[in-house]
Short mmCIF file of C-alpha atoms and ligand atoms in Angstrom, two decimals:
data_model
loop_
_atom_site.label_atom_id
_atom_site.label_comp_id
_atom_site.label_asym_id
_atom_site.label_seq_id
_atom_site.Cartn_x
_atom_site.Cartn_y
_atom_site.Cartn_z
CA TRP A 21 0.41 0.07 0.02
CA PRO A 22 0.89 3.56 -0.39
CA LYS A 23 3.11 4.87 2.32
CA ASP A 24 2.04 7.84 4.68
CA VAL A 25 -1.55 8.52 3.23
CA GLY A 26 -2.95 12.02 4.12
CA ILE A 27 -3.17 15.70 3.24
CA LEU A 28 -0.70 17.07 1.37
CA ASP A 29 -2.75 20.54 0.65
CA LEU A 30 -5.18 22.23 2.04
CA GLU A 31 -7.39 25.18 1.18
CA VAL A 32 -10.28 27.66 3.04
CA TYR A 33 -12.69 29.47 1.95
CA PHE A 34 -14.92 31.83 4.52
CA PRO A 35 -16.77 34.33 3.45
CA ALA A 36 -16.45 37.94 2.78
CA GLN A 37 -18.63 39.77 5.42
CA TYR A 38 -19.05 39.69 9.32
CA VAL A 39 -20.38 40.85 12.56
CA ASP A 40 -18.40 41.38 15.55
CA GLN A 41 -20.33 39.81 18.95
CA THR A 42 -19.85 42.62 20.74
CA ASP A 43 -22.13 44.78 18.48
CA LEU A 44 -24.45 41.41 18.96
CA GLU A 45 -24.32 41.33 22.52
CA LYS A 46 -25.07 45.52 22.69
CA TYR A 47 -27.70 44.37 20.08
CA ASN A 48 -29.41 41.75 21.77
CA ASN A 49 -29.52 43.12 24.97
CA VAL A 50 -27.49 40.53 27.28
CA GLU A 51 -24.05 41.56 29.33
CA ALA A 52 -21.20 42.12 27.93
CA GLY A 53 -18.50 39.22 27.85
CA LYS A 54 -21.44 36.25 27.01
CA TYR A 55 -20.15 35.64 23.91
CA THR A 56 -17.05 37.24 23.71
CA VAL A 57 -15.86 35.69 26.76
CA GLY A 58 -18.47 33.35 28.04
CA LEU A 59 -18.29 31.55 24.43
CA GLY A 60 -14.87 32.99 23.58
CA GLN A 61 -15.83 33.71 20.10
CA THR A 62 -15.17 37.51 18.66
CA GLN A 63 -16.83 38.15 15.21
CA MET A 64 -19.06 35.78 13.20
CA GLY A 65 -18.98 34.81 9.02
CA PHE A 66 -22.14 34.82 7.55
CA CYS A 67 -23.13 34.25 4.04
CA SER A 68 -25.68 36.26 1.83
CA VAL A 69 -28.50 34.84 -0.01
CA GLN A 70 -25.89 34.69 -2.95
CA GLU A 71 -23.70 31.73 -1.59
CA ASP A 72 -25.15 28.20 -0.74
CA ILE A 73 -23.10 24.73 -0.12
CA ASN A 74 -22.66 24.40 -3.59
CA SER A 75 -21.05 27.92 -4.45
CA LEU A 76 -19.20 27.71 -1.09
CA CYS A 77 -17.77 24.61 -2.35
CA LEU A 78 -16.87 25.21 -5.92
CA THR A 79 -15.22 28.39 -4.69
CA VAL A 80 -12.69 26.25 -2.35
CA VAL A 81 -11.98 23.50 -4.73
CA GLN A 82 -11.51 26.05 -7.69
CA ARG A 83 -8.98 27.76 -5.24
CA LEU A 84 -7.54 24.82 -4.39
CA MET A 85 -7.07 23.27 -7.84
CA GLU A 86 -5.43 26.69 -9.38
CA ARG A 87 -3.15 27.39 -6.44
CA THR A 88 -1.77 23.87 -6.91
CA ARG A 89 -2.12 24.05 -10.76
CA LEU A 90 -2.95 20.58 -10.66
CA PRO A 91 -4.28 18.58 -13.99
CA TRP A 92 -7.78 18.19 -13.07
CA ASP A 93 -8.02 14.67 -14.09
CA SER A 94 -5.06 14.08 -11.50
CA VAL A 95 -7.84 13.32 -9.09
CA GLY A 96 -9.50 9.96 -8.72
CA ARG A 97 -11.80 10.61 -5.72
CA LEU A 98 -13.64 13.36 -4.56
CA GLU A 99 -15.77 13.40 -1.15
CA VAL A 100 -18.01 16.16 0.39
CA GLY A 101 -18.67 16.38 4.26
CA THR A 102 -21.46 18.33 4.50
CA GLU A 103 -25.37 18.72 6.66
CA THR A 104 -26.14 22.01 4.90
CA ILE A 105 -28.92 19.94 2.74
CA ILE A 106 -30.44 21.56 -0.20
CA ASP A 107 -31.60 18.86 -1.77
CA LYS A 108 -32.60 15.31 -0.24
CA SER A 109 -31.03 13.06 -3.54
CA LYS A 110 -28.70 15.55 -5.50
CA ALA A 111 -25.13 15.28 -3.91
CA VAL A 112 -23.08 18.61 -3.66
CA LYS A 113 -20.71 16.61 -5.23
CA THR A 114 -22.91 16.12 -8.57
CA VAL A 115 -22.42 19.96 -9.24
CA LEU A 116 -18.61 20.22 -8.28
CA MET A 117 -18.28 17.65 -11.29
CA GLU A 118 -18.81 20.79 -13.56
CA LEU A 119 -15.25 22.15 -12.38
CA PHE A 120 -14.31 18.98 -14.20
CA GLN A 121 -16.28 18.90 -17.71
CA ASP A 122 -13.56 20.86 -19.99
CA SER A 123 -11.31 17.93 -18.46
CA GLY A 124 -13.04 15.39 -19.65
CA ASN A 125 -12.43 13.18 -16.37
CA THR A 126 -15.88 11.91 -15.34
CA ASP A 127 -13.99 8.63 -13.73
CA ILE A 128 -14.46 10.25 -10.17
CA GLU A 129 -15.97 8.46 -7.30
CA GLY A 130 -17.06 9.35 -4.10
CA ILE A 131 -20.39 11.16 -2.58
CA ASP A 132 -21.91 13.32 -0.04
CA THR A 133 -21.73 12.25 3.56
CA THR A 134 -24.02 13.29 6.23
CA ASN A 135 -24.15 13.40 10.34
CA ALA A 136 -23.96 16.80 11.02
CA CYS A 137 -20.11 18.48 11.49
CA TYR A 138 -19.01 14.49 11.36
CA GLY A 139 -19.21 14.45 7.52
CA GLY A 140 -16.05 15.72 6.83
CA THR A 141 -14.28 13.38 8.83
CA ALA A 142 -16.03 10.50 7.28
CA SER A 143 -15.20 11.92 4.12
CA LEU A 144 -11.74 12.04 4.94
CA PHE A 145 -11.44 8.19 6.52
CA ASN A 146 -12.96 7.23 2.89
CA ALA A 147 -10.49 8.48 0.82
CA ALA A 148 -7.58 7.57 2.75
CA ASN A 149 -9.14 4.40 3.21
CA TRP A 150 -9.79 4.26 -1.06
CA MET A 151 -5.87 5.33 -0.98
CA GLU A 152 -5.11 1.97 0.83
CA SER A 153 -7.37 -0.23 -1.06
CA SER A 154 -7.07 -2.52 -4.31
CA TYR A 155 -9.23 0.22 -5.73
CA TRP A 156 -6.91 2.73 -5.44
CA ASP A 157 -6.09 4.12 -9.25
CA GLY A 158 -2.83 5.86 -8.65
CA ARG A 159 -4.73 9.33 -8.45
CA TYR A 160 -5.46 11.77 -6.12
CA ALA A 161 -8.35 12.22 -3.88
CA LEU A 162 -9.83 15.43 -2.99
CA VAL A 163 -12.11 16.03 0.72
CA VAL A 164 -14.31 18.59 0.27
CA CYS A 165 -16.37 19.92 3.99
CA GLY A 166 -17.96 22.58 4.23
CA ASP A 167 -21.49 24.07 5.76
CA ILE A 168 -23.91 27.11 6.51
CA ALA A 169 -24.05 27.51 10.02
CA VAL A 170 -27.38 29.45 10.90
CA TYR A 171 -29.74 29.68 14.20
CA PRO A 172 -32.85 31.18 14.40
CA ASN A 173 -32.97 34.56 16.90
CA GLY A 174 -32.09 33.10 20.10
CA ASN A 175 -29.06 31.85 22.31
CA ALA A 176 -27.83 29.82 19.54
CA ARG A 177 -27.52 32.32 17.30
CA PRO A 178 -23.97 33.62 18.21
CA THR A 179 -22.37 29.79 17.90
CA GLY A 180 -24.00 30.36 13.81
CA GLY A 181 -20.81 30.61 11.31
CA ALA A 182 -20.06 29.56 7.67
CA GLY A 183 -16.89 28.13 5.52
CA ALA A 184 -15.06 25.35 3.60
CA VAL A 185 -12.08 23.39 3.42
CA ALA A 186 -10.79 21.62 0.48
CA MET A 187 -8.14 18.82 0.86
CA LEU A 188 -5.98 17.39 -1.26
CA ILE A 189 -5.31 13.63 -0.21
CA GLY A 190 -1.93 11.12 -0.89
CA PRO A 191 0.88 8.95 -0.17
CA ASN A 192 4.13 10.36 1.43
CA ALA A 193 1.92 13.41 3.25
CA PRO A 194 3.70 16.31 5.15
CA LEU A 195 0.72 15.41 7.48
CA ALA A 196 0.21 11.49 7.57
CA LEU A 197 -2.61 9.80 9.42
CA GLU A 198 -1.83 7.56 12.05
CA GLN A 199 -2.91 4.01 10.59
CA GLY A 200 -4.83 1.68 13.18
CA LEU A 201 -5.27 5.12 15.78
CA ARG A 202 -9.46 6.08 15.65
CA GLY A 203 -11.24 6.35 18.56
CA THR A 204 -14.52 6.46 17.53
CA HIS A 205 -17.96 6.67 19.45
CA MET A 206 -21.84 6.89 18.36
CA GLU A 207 -24.70 6.62 19.63
CA ASN A 208 -28.19 7.54 19.43
CA ALA A 209 -29.07 11.13 20.68
CA TYR A 210 -31.35 14.11 20.08
CA ASP A 211 -28.97 16.90 21.00
CA PHE A 212 -28.81 18.32 17.43
CA TYR A 213 -30.78 17.76 14.42
CA LYS A 214 -32.99 18.67 11.63
CA PRO A 215 -35.99 17.42 11.06
CA ASN A 216 -37.60 20.44 9.64
CA LEU A 217 -37.24 20.43 6.30
CA ALA A 218 -39.16 23.48 4.91
CA SER A 219 -35.82 25.80 6.79
CA GLU A 220 -32.11 26.05 7.80
CA TYR A 221 -32.33 25.86 10.99
CA PRO A 222 -31.42 22.57 13.45
CA LEU A 223 -33.36 22.15 16.57
CA VAL A 224 -30.70 21.96 19.24
CA ASP A 225 -30.54 21.56 22.89
CA GLY A 226 -27.38 23.21 23.63
CA LYS A 227 -27.14 22.30 27.29
CA LEU A 228 -27.58 18.41 26.03
CA SER A 229 -25.07 19.14 23.43
CA ILE A 230 -22.48 20.37 25.44
CA GLN A 231 -23.03 16.44 27.61
CA CYS A 232 -22.79 14.86 24.57
CA TYR A 233 -19.83 16.11 22.96
CA PHE A 234 -18.16 15.39 26.15
CA ARG A 235 -18.94 12.80 26.68
CA ALA A 236 -18.08 11.50 23.00
CA LEU A 237 -14.63 13.03 23.49
CA ASP A 238 -14.47 11.45 26.88
CA LYS A 239 -15.49 7.82 25.22
CA CYS A 240 -13.10 8.35 22.11
CA TYR A 241 -9.72 9.97 24.24
CA ALA A 242 -10.18 5.65 25.96
CA SER A 243 -10.60 4.25 22.57
CA TYR A 244 -7.60 5.90 21.18
CA ARG A 245 -5.65 5.61 24.08
CA ARG A 246 -6.49 2.07 24.38
CA LYS A 247 -5.46 1.23 20.89
CA ILE A 248 -1.94 3.19 21.14
CA GLN A 249 -0.69 1.56 24.05
CA ASN A 250 -1.71 -1.59 22.11
CA GLN A 251 0.57 -0.82 19.55
CA TRP A 252 3.00 0.21 21.77
CA LYS A 253 3.12 -2.91 23.71
CA GLN A 254 3.82 -4.69 20.79
CA ASP A 255 6.67 -3.08 19.88
CA GLY A 256 8.02 -3.54 23.84
CA VAL A 257 6.91 -0.42 25.52
CA ASP A 258 5.08 -0.40 28.15
CA ARG A 259 3.40 2.73 29.87
CA PRO A 260 0.44 4.87 29.50
CA PHE A 261 -0.15 7.54 27.11
CA THR A 262 -1.15 10.82 28.01
CA LEU A 263 -1.54 14.45 26.55
CA ASP A 264 2.17 14.81 26.92
CA ASP A 265 2.38 12.40 24.10
CA ILE A 266 0.37 14.29 22.07
CA GLN A 267 1.94 18.26 20.39
CA TYR A 268 -1.13 19.62 19.32
CA MET A 269 -4.36 19.03 20.02
CA ILE A 270 -7.45 19.93 17.65
CA PHE A 271 -10.94 19.73 18.63
CA HIS A 272 -14.35 20.47 15.82
CA THR A 273 -15.31 23.99 17.47
CA PRO A 274 -18.70 25.03 17.67
CA PHE A 275 -17.37 28.16 20.22
CA CYS A 276 -13.72 27.82 21.62
CA LYS A 277 -14.54 27.92 25.62
CA MET A 278 -15.91 24.76 24.93
CA VAL A 279 -12.58 23.48 23.26
CA GLN A 280 -10.48 25.20 26.44
CA LYS A 281 -12.99 22.87 28.14
CA SER A 282 -12.15 19.96 26.65
CA LEU A 283 -8.54 20.17 26.73
CA GLY A 284 -9.04 19.98 29.94
CA ARG A 285 -10.89 16.62 29.78
CA LEU A 286 -8.25 15.06 28.43
CA MET A 287 -6.09 16.09 31.25
CA PHE A 288 -8.70 14.89 33.40
CA SER A 289 -9.09 11.34 32.30
CA ASP A 290 -4.93 11.11 32.32
CA PHE A 291 -5.05 11.80 36.26
CA LEU A 292 -8.55 9.55 36.74
CA SER A 293 -6.38 6.88 35.30
CA SER A 294 -2.62 7.84 36.30
CA SER A 295 -1.54 6.37 39.49
CA SER A 296 0.10 8.22 42.67
CA ASP A 297 3.67 7.59 41.66
CA THR A 298 2.72 8.88 37.80
CA ARG A 299 0.93 11.65 38.47
CA ASN A 300 2.26 14.85 37.14
CA THR A 301 2.93 17.48 38.67
CA SER A 302 0.42 19.76 36.28
CA TYR A 303 -2.42 18.17 37.90
CA LYS A 304 -2.03 20.75 40.44
CA GLY A 305 -5.76 21.37 42.04
CA LEU A 306 -7.28 17.87 40.86
CA GLU A 307 -6.48 15.91 43.68
CA ALA A 308 -10.30 16.60 45.27
CA PHE A 309 -11.76 15.25 42.13
CA ARG A 310 -10.12 11.78 42.39
CA ASN A 311 -13.06 9.91 43.30
CA LEU A 312 -15.17 10.63 40.80
CA LYS A 313 -16.32 9.46 37.67
CA LEU A 314 -16.26 11.07 34.37
CA GLU A 315 -19.39 11.14 33.38
CA ASP A 316 -20.35 12.65 36.77
CA THR A 317 -18.75 15.78 35.90
CA TYR A 318 -20.35 17.02 32.39
CA THR A 319 -22.43 19.74 34.54
CA ASN A 320 -20.06 20.49 37.30
CA LYS A 321 -19.01 23.60 37.62
CA ASP A 322 -16.42 23.06 40.50
CA VAL A 323 -14.43 20.49 38.06
CA ASP A 324 -14.62 22.94 34.97
CA LYS A 325 -13.14 25.58 37.24
CA ALA A 326 -10.38 23.46 38.02
CA LEU A 327 -9.64 22.15 34.65
CA LEU A 328 -9.39 25.05 33.25
CA LYS A 329 -6.54 26.32 35.63
CA ALA A 330 -4.82 23.16 35.27
CA SER A 331 -5.12 22.58 31.53
CA LEU A 332 -4.10 26.70 30.99
CA ASP A 333 -0.08 25.92 29.71
CA THR A 334 -1.25 22.96 27.81
CA PHE A 335 -3.98 24.85 26.03
CA ASN A 336 -1.75 27.59 25.66
CA LYS A 337 0.86 25.34 23.97
CA LYS A 338 -1.25 22.73 22.19
CA THR A 339 -4.67 24.11 21.46
CA ARG A 340 -4.36 28.10 21.92
CA ALA A 341 -2.90 28.68 17.92
CA SER A 342 -5.59 26.14 16.05
CA LEU A 343 -8.42 28.77 17.48
CA TYR A 344 -8.15 31.88 15.21
CA LEU A 345 -9.89 30.98 12.65
CA SER A 346 -12.75 29.36 14.69
CA THR A 347 -13.14 32.95 16.89
CA HIS A 348 -12.90 34.95 14.11
CA ASN A 349 -15.61 33.34 11.82
CA GLY A 350 -17.49 30.88 14.55
CA ASN A 351 -18.46 27.52 14.09
CA MET A 352 -18.32 26.59 10.19
CA TYR A 353 -19.73 22.87 11.39
CA THR A 354 -17.93 19.77 9.04
CA SER A 355 -15.15 22.09 8.33
CA SER A 356 -14.72 23.62 11.56
CA LEU A 357 -11.96 20.94 12.42
CA TYR A 358 -10.13 21.55 9.29
CA GLY A 359 -10.02 25.59 9.87
CA CYS A 360 -8.45 24.36 12.90
CA LEU A 361 -6.07 22.40 11.55
CA ALA A 362 -5.16 25.44 9.00
CA SER A 363 -5.12 27.82 11.54
CA LEU A 364 -2.45 25.64 13.88
CA LEU A 365 -0.10 25.19 10.64
CA ALA A 366 -0.56 29.23 10.07
CA HIS A 367 0.45 30.15 13.36
CA HIS A 368 3.67 27.68 14.07
CA SER A 369 6.65 26.89 11.34
CA ALA A 370 7.28 24.28 9.77
CA GLN A 371 10.59 23.32 12.01
CA ASP A 372 7.88 24.13 14.93
CA LEU A 373 5.62 21.27 12.97
CA ALA A 374 8.33 18.77 12.32
CA GLY A 375 8.20 15.41 13.93
CA SER A 376 5.00 16.12 15.93
CA ARG A 377 1.82 14.12 16.48
CA ILE A 378 -1.33 16.47 16.10
CA GLY A 379 -4.67 14.88 17.37
CA ALA A 380 -7.81 15.63 16.21
CA PHE A 381 -11.19 15.03 18.11
CA SER A 382 -14.24 15.40 15.37
CA TYR A 383 -18.11 16.01 16.85
CA GLY A 384 -21.24 15.69 14.82
CA SER A 385 -24.62 15.61 16.81
CA GLY A 386 -26.81 12.53 16.71
CA LEU A 387 -24.07 11.41 17.15
CA ALA A 388 -21.31 10.70 15.97
CA ALA A 389 -17.58 11.14 17.11
CA SER A 390 -13.89 10.30 16.50
CA LEU A 391 -10.29 10.75 17.93
CA PHE A 392 -7.25 10.35 15.38
CA SER A 393 -3.80 11.61 14.64
CA PHE A 394 -1.57 13.11 12.54
CA ARG A 395 2.36 12.37 12.35
CA VAL A 396 4.11 15.63 11.24
CA SER A 397 7.09 15.06 8.27
CA LYS A 398 10.62 15.70 9.73
CA ASP A 399 11.59 17.22 6.97
CA ALA A 400 11.02 20.86 7.56
CA SER A 401 13.63 22.30 4.77
CA PRO A 402 12.51 24.91 2.53
CA GLY A 403 10.83 23.48 -0.54
CA SER A 404 9.44 20.62 1.58
CA PRO A 405 5.80 19.53 1.47
CA LEU A 406 5.90 20.26 5.08
CA GLU A 407 7.39 24.02 4.46
CA LYS A 408 5.29 24.66 1.32
CA LEU A 409 1.45 23.20 2.93
CA VAL A 410 2.48 25.70 5.67
CA SER A 411 3.23 28.48 3.50
CA SER A 412 -0.26 27.90 1.83
CA VAL A 413 -2.05 29.31 4.42
CA SER A 414 -0.02 31.26 6.22
CA ASP A 415 -2.04 34.72 4.81
CA LEU A 416 -4.82 33.30 6.98
CA PRO A 417 -4.71 36.20 9.36
CA GLN A 418 -4.69 38.97 6.56
CA ARG A 419 -7.18 37.30 4.47
CA LEU A 420 -9.93 37.53 8.05
CA ALA A 421 -8.56 40.72 8.17
CA SER A 422 -9.66 42.01 4.68
CA ARG A 423 -13.19 40.94 5.37
CA ARG A 424 -16.52 43.82 5.76
CA ARG A 425 -17.99 44.13 9.22
CA MET A 426 -21.43 44.51 8.70
CA SER A 427 -23.89 45.53 11.85
CA PRO A 428 -26.13 43.35 13.48
CA GLU A 429 -28.90 45.26 11.42
CA GLU A 430 -27.74 44.68 8.48
CA PHE A 431 -26.90 40.74 9.63
CA THR A 432 -30.23 40.18 10.93
CA GLU A 433 -31.78 41.73 7.56
CA VAL A 434 -29.23 38.86 5.83
CA MET A 435 -31.25 35.74 8.43
CA ASN A 436 -34.36 37.06 7.28
CA GLN A 437 -34.11 37.53 3.84
CA ARG A 438 -31.88 33.48 4.14
CA GLU A 439 -35.21 32.76 5.64
CA GLN A 440 -37.42 34.14 2.89
CA PHE A 441 -35.50 32.60 -0.19
CA TYR A 442 -35.36 29.32 1.39
CA HIS A 443 -36.45 26.82 -0.85
CA LYS A 444 -37.79 29.27 -3.00
CA SER A 445 -37.60 28.35 -7.02
CA ASN A 446 -37.78 30.92 -9.57
CA PHE A 447 -35.40 33.81 -8.07
CA SER A 448 -32.21 35.32 -8.76
CA PRO A 449 -30.96 36.00 -5.29
CA PRO A 450 -30.29 39.95 -4.62
CA GLY A 451 -26.87 41.47 -3.51
CA ASP A 452 -23.94 42.80 -4.69
CA ILE A 453 -21.62 40.73 -6.64
CA ASN A 454 -18.78 42.95 -5.46
CA ASN A 455 -19.43 42.00 -1.79
CA LEU A 456 -17.56 38.54 -2.28
CA PHE A 457 -13.95 38.33 -2.73
CA PRO A 458 -12.77 38.36 -6.16
CA GLY A 459 -13.01 34.71 -7.43
CA THR A 460 -16.36 33.64 -5.28
CA TRP A 461 -18.18 31.95 -7.15
CA TYR A 462 -22.71 32.55 -6.19
CA LEU A 463 -26.09 31.46 -7.03
CA GLU A 464 -26.89 33.08 -10.52
CA ARG A 465 -30.29 31.85 -10.58
CA VAL A 466 -33.02 29.09 -9.03
CA ASP A 467 -35.50 28.28 -11.97
CA GLU A 468 -39.00 26.96 -11.58
CA MET A 469 -37.93 23.40 -11.33
CA HIS A 470 -35.42 24.18 -8.29
CA ARG A 471 -32.47 23.22 -10.79
CA ARG A 472 -29.44 25.95 -9.72
CA LYS A 473 -27.36 27.82 -11.63
CA TYR A 474 -23.44 29.32 -10.51
CA ALA A 475 -21.41 31.78 -11.90
CA ARG A 476 -17.85 33.34 -10.71
CA ARG A 477 -17.10 36.47 -9.87
CA PRO A 478 -14.28 38.21 -11.92
N1 CAA B 521 -19.29 37.37 30.84
C1 CAA B 521 -18.45 36.56 30.62
N2 CAA B 521 -18.94 35.19 30.63
C2 CAA B 521 -20.61 35.00 30.63
C3 CAA B 521 -20.58 35.91 30.59
C4 CAA B 521 -20.43 37.39 31.29
N3 CAA B 521 -21.18 38.84 30.79
N4 CAA B 521 -22.32 35.65 31.07
C5 CAA B 521 -22.33 34.29 31.01
N5 CAA B 521 -21.22 33.90 30.10
C6 CAA B 521 -20.94 32.32 30.35
C7 CAA B 521 -21.62 31.39 31.14
O1 CAA B 521 -21.71 31.29 32.76
C8 CAA B 521 -21.09 30.41 29.83
O2 CAA B 521 -20.01 29.89 30.69
P1 CAA B 521 -19.70 28.39 31.21
O3 CAA B 521 -20.60 27.13 30.76
O4 CAA B 521 -18.40 28.34 31.56
O5 CAA B 521 -20.36 28.70 32.94
C9 CAA B 521 -20.96 31.10 29.09
O6 CAA B 521 -21.12 32.30 29.20
C10 CAA B 521 -22.59 30.47 28.28
O7 CAA B 521 -23.72 31.20 28.84
P2 CAA B 521 -24.97 30.12 29.33
O8 CAA B 521 -24.42 28.82 29.09
O9 CAA B 521 -25.81 31.14 29.88
O10 CAA B 521 -25.05 30.60 27.32
P3 CAA B 521 -26.86 30.48 26.52
O11 CAA B 521 -27.55 28.62 27.33
O12 CAA B 521 -27.37 31.19 26.47
O13 CAA B 521 -26.46 29.18 25.53
C11 CAA B 521 -25.42 27.23 24.63
C12 CAA B 521 -24.98 28.87 25.25
C13 CAA B 521 -26.49 26.42 24.90
C14 CAA B 521 -23.84 26.78 23.53
C15 CAA B 521 -26.26 28.35 23.02
O14 CAA B 521 -25.37 29.25 22.77
C16 CAA B 521 -26.71 26.77 21.70
O15 CAA B 521 -27.27 26.22 21.63
N6 CAA B 521 -25.41 26.97 20.94
C17 CAA B 521 -25.51 25.82 19.66
C18 CAA B 521 -24.96 23.83 20.03
C19 CAA B 521 -23.93 24.29 20.72
O16 CAA B 521 -22.76 24.36 19.56
N7 CAA B 521 -23.39 22.99 20.87
C20 CAA B 521 -22.16 22.46 21.75
C21 CAA B 521 -21.75 20.98 21.33
S1 CAA B 521 -22.47 20.61 20.01
C22 CAA B 521 -21.97 20.36 18.77
O17 CAA B 521 -20.46 20.70 19.16
C23 CAA B 521 -22.60 20.37 17.67
C24 CAA B 521 -22.24 21.74 16.65
O18 CAA B 521 -21.70 22.09 16.15
C25 CAA B 521 -23.78 22.35 16.64
#
């Protein structure tokens, strides 16, 4: 089989407009700090009616292929992960085939995968599995994930966002998926779901969703740890796996504070399974909770506080940099985890990252979750695949800074327009295409048969 299958390149797309979370706090008449400190969110990107899931994915794939200058017929598989469903039958993937038309390449496996925010990870696993199977034909795979995260007026609205990520998957990758190391947890839960087909909005039980996320994290970490320890045993190493064995840790990010708490929970798992002689000094302040069970602590504020304090240094070293896009753009559902990966790469040099392990936790409500890891290549020399990958995302902060700030009133007006046009036919979306980033695909027209036509801003 090919060696070191993983991410060779990665492209991120987010909308050209955002609303500031401080402005939203005032507009929504909530206490100052609730969104910015309590949720850890700074800004939230949002799409006008000129953008939908198809246009987001068209844009991100086009950008990746143009930048890498890869021939369109070098792709043999294209997977899409999304939960922004505008058609119950027709896959986003089929719309993306339009980009390949001129090349004549129609021999491309893969369709859409959906389960809340987990679809991107399922797509990544599918692509890697294909590449490590007898069906692989030697070509690249593309994994595309994207979503428009919108909520009705209320508590959940500030945890919205929008964006897409495209990843080029191949062998000898600078970010190689570590084989045999996926800790997965799946169960039946109604924490966040979308039964209302006439609306873009989910139904959310916010508090339950947080407990489900934490439970899935604990379970996935336990499985991952068991699997890596088993691998080690075969190599003659018999010691517990802890967070110290992960140099960088990224998470699906519904809002940034959740991630900081999640890192604390991983430390708590290590602490509870440690014995007094292996206990690490970084577990300071946790001794009082030694007799608790993980599952009894999801809503325990004292545990929360102690974990945030004990894990602060570790969070600053391993995770904080990965939250850059999430805090400035919000939740991107399936693409959130991979936006975190891009942020991590954008804020470290190739030398910093070389040889490290990046742990990744993917969570999709309903629920499906996995914790897995990438091994970063050791070669960080100029011109190496790792160095190229890192420099390709280094403009992320400048790109975010070039967006337009919109008022909460304008944001609300756009949300109202999205409601008005959702699932309508026979219309041309209102708006000025000059408000989009150059090169962005947009929805030009939905005809009376619900067929969607897209165009590209010069
Ligand atoms: N200054 C500082 N902090 C403040 C504050 C202030 N003035 N006012 C409140 N806070 C803090 C609160 O103490 C709380 O923090 P802690 O939980 O650490 O104590 C935080 O701000 C949020 O306040 P509330 O709990 O009162 O918030 P809420 O109930 O109004 O809404 C929410 C929060 C439940 C997350 C809601 O936004 C929501 O439902 N969002 C969508 C669901 C979601 O994101 N779930 C996450 C897990 S599910 C998942 O991951 C899948 C997915 O992508 C959706």
